[in-house]
JSON list of C-alpha atoms in Angstrom, two decimals:
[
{"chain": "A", "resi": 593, "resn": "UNK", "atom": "CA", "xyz": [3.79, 8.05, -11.85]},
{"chain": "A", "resi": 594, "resn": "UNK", "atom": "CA", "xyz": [1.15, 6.75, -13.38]},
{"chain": "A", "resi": 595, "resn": "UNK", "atom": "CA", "xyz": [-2.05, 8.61, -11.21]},
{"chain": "A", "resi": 596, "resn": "UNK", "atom": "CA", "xyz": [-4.10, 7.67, -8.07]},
{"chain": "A", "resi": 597, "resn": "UNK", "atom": "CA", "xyz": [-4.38, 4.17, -7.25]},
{"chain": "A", "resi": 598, "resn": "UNK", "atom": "CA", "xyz": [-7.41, 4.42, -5.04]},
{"chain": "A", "resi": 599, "resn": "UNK", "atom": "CA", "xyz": [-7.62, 4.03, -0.71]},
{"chain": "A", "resi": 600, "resn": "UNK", "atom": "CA", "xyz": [-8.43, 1.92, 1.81]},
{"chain": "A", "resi": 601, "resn": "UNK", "atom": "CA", "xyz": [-10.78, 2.44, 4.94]},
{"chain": "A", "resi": 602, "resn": "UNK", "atom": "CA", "xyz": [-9.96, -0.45, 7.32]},
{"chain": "A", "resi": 603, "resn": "UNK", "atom": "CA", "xyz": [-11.10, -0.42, 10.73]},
{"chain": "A", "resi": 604, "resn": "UNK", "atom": "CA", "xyz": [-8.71, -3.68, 11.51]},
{"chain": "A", "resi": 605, "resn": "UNK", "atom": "CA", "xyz": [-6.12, -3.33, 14.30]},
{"chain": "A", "resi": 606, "resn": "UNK", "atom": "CA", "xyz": [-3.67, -4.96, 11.61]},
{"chain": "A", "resi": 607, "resn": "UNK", "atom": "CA", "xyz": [-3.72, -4.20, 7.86]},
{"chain": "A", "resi": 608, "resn": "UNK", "atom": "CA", "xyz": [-1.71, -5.40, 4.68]},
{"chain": "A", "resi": 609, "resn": "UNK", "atom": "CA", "xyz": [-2.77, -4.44, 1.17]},
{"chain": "A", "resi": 610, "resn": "UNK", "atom": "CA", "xyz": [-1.88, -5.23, -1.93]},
{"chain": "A", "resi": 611, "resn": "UNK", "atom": "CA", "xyz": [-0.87, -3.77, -5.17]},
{"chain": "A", "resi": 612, "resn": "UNK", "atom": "CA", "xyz": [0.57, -5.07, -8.27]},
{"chain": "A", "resi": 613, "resn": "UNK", "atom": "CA", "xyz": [0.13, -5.23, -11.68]},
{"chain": "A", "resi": 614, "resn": "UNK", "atom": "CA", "xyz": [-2.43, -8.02, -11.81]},
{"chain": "A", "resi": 615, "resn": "UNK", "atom": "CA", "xyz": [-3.93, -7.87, -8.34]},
{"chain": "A", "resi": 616, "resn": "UNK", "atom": "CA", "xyz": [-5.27, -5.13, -5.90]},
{"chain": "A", "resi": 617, "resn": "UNK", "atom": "CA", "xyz": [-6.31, -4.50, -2.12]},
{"chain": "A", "resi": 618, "resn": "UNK", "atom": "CA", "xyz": [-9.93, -4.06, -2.16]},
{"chain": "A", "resi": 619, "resn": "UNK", "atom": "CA", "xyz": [-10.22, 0.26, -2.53]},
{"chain": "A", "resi": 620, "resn": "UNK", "atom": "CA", "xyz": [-6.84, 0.16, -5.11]},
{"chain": "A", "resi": 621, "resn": "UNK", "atom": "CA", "xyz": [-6.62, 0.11, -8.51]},
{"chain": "A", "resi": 622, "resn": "UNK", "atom": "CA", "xyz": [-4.44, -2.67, -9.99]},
{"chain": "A", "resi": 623, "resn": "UNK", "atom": "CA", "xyz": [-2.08, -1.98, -12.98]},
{"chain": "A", "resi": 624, "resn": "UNK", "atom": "CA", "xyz": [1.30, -1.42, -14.04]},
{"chain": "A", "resi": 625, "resn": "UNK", "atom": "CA", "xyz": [3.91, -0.71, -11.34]},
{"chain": "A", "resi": 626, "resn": "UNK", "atom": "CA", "xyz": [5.66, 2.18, -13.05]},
{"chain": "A", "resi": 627, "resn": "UNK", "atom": "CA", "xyz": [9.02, 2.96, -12.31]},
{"chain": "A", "resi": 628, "resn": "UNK", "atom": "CA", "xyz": [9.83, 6.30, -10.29]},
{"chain": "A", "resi": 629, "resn": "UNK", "atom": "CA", "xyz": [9.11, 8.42, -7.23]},
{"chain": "A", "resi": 630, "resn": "UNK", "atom": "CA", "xyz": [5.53, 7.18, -5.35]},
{"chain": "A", "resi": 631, "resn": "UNK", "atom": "CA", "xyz": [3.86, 8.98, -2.78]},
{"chain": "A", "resi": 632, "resn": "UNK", "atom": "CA", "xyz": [2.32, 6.89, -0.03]},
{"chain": "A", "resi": 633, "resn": "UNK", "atom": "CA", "xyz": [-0.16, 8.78, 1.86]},
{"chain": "A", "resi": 634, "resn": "UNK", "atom": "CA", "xyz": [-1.23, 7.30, 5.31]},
{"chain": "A", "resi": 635, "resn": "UNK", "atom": "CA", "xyz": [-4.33, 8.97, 7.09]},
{"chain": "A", "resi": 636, "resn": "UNK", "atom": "CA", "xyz": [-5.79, 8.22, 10.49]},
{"chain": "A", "resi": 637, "resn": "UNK", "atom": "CA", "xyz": [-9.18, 9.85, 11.45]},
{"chain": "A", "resi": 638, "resn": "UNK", "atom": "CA", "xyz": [-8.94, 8.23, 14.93]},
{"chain": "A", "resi": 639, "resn": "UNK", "atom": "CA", "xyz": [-6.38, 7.45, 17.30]},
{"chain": "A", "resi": 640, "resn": "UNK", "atom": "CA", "xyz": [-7.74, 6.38, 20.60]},
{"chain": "A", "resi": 641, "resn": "UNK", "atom": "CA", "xyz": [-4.84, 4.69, 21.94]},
{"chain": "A", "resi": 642, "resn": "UNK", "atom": "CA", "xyz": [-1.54, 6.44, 23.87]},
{"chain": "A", "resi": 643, "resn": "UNK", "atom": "CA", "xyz": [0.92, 5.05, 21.22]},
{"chain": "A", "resi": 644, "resn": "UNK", "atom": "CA", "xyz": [0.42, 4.55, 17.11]},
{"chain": "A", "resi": 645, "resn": "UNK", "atom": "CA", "xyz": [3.13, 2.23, 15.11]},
{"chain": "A", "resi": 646, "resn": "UNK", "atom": "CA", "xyz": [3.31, 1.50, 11.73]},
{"chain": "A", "resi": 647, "resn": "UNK", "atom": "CA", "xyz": [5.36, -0.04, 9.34]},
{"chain": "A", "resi": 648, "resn": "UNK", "atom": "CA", "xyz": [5.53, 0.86, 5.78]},
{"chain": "A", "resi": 649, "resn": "UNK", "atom": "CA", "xyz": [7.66, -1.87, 3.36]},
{"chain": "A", "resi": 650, "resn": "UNK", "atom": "CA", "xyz": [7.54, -1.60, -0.63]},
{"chain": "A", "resi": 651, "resn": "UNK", "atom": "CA", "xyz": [9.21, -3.76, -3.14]},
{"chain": "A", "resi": 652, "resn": "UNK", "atom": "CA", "xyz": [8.64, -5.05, -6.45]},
{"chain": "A", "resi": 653, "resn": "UNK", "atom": "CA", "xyz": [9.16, -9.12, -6.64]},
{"chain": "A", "resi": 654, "resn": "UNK", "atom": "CA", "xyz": [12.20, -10.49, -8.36]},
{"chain": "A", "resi": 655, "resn": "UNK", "atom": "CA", "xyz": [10.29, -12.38, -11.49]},
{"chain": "A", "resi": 656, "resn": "UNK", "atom": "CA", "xyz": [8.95, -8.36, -11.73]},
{"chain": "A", "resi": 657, "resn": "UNK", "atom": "CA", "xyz": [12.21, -6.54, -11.89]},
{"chain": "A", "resi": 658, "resn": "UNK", "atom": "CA", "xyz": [13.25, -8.58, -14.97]},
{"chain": "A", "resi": 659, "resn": "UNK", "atom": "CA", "xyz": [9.72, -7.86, -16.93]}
]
């Protein structure tokens, strides 16, 4: 809702990011957490292996939901 938020170019086998209102993944832009529809956009230049999986989890902490 509230614009781009920035990307991240990791060439780690595992990867967690972060992105709040007061802290950011290196690559994102931190700030308010807006309430409404987000778009998540995952893009992979190279897959050299037979099998890709992901998991994707968002959720806004409980001391945040009451703010």
């Amino acid at each position: 809702p509230d614009g781009y938020r920035g990307a991240c170019h990791r060439h780690d086998p595992k990867q967690q990011f972060l992105l709040s209102h007061s802290e950011a993944s290196p690559g994102l832009a931190k700030g308010r957490i807006g309430a409404g529809e987000w778009t998540i956009t995952l893009s992979f230049h190279s897959i050299v292996t037979e099998e890709c999986t992901y998991h994707l989890e968002a959720w806004i902490p409980e001391e945040e939901e009451k703010s």
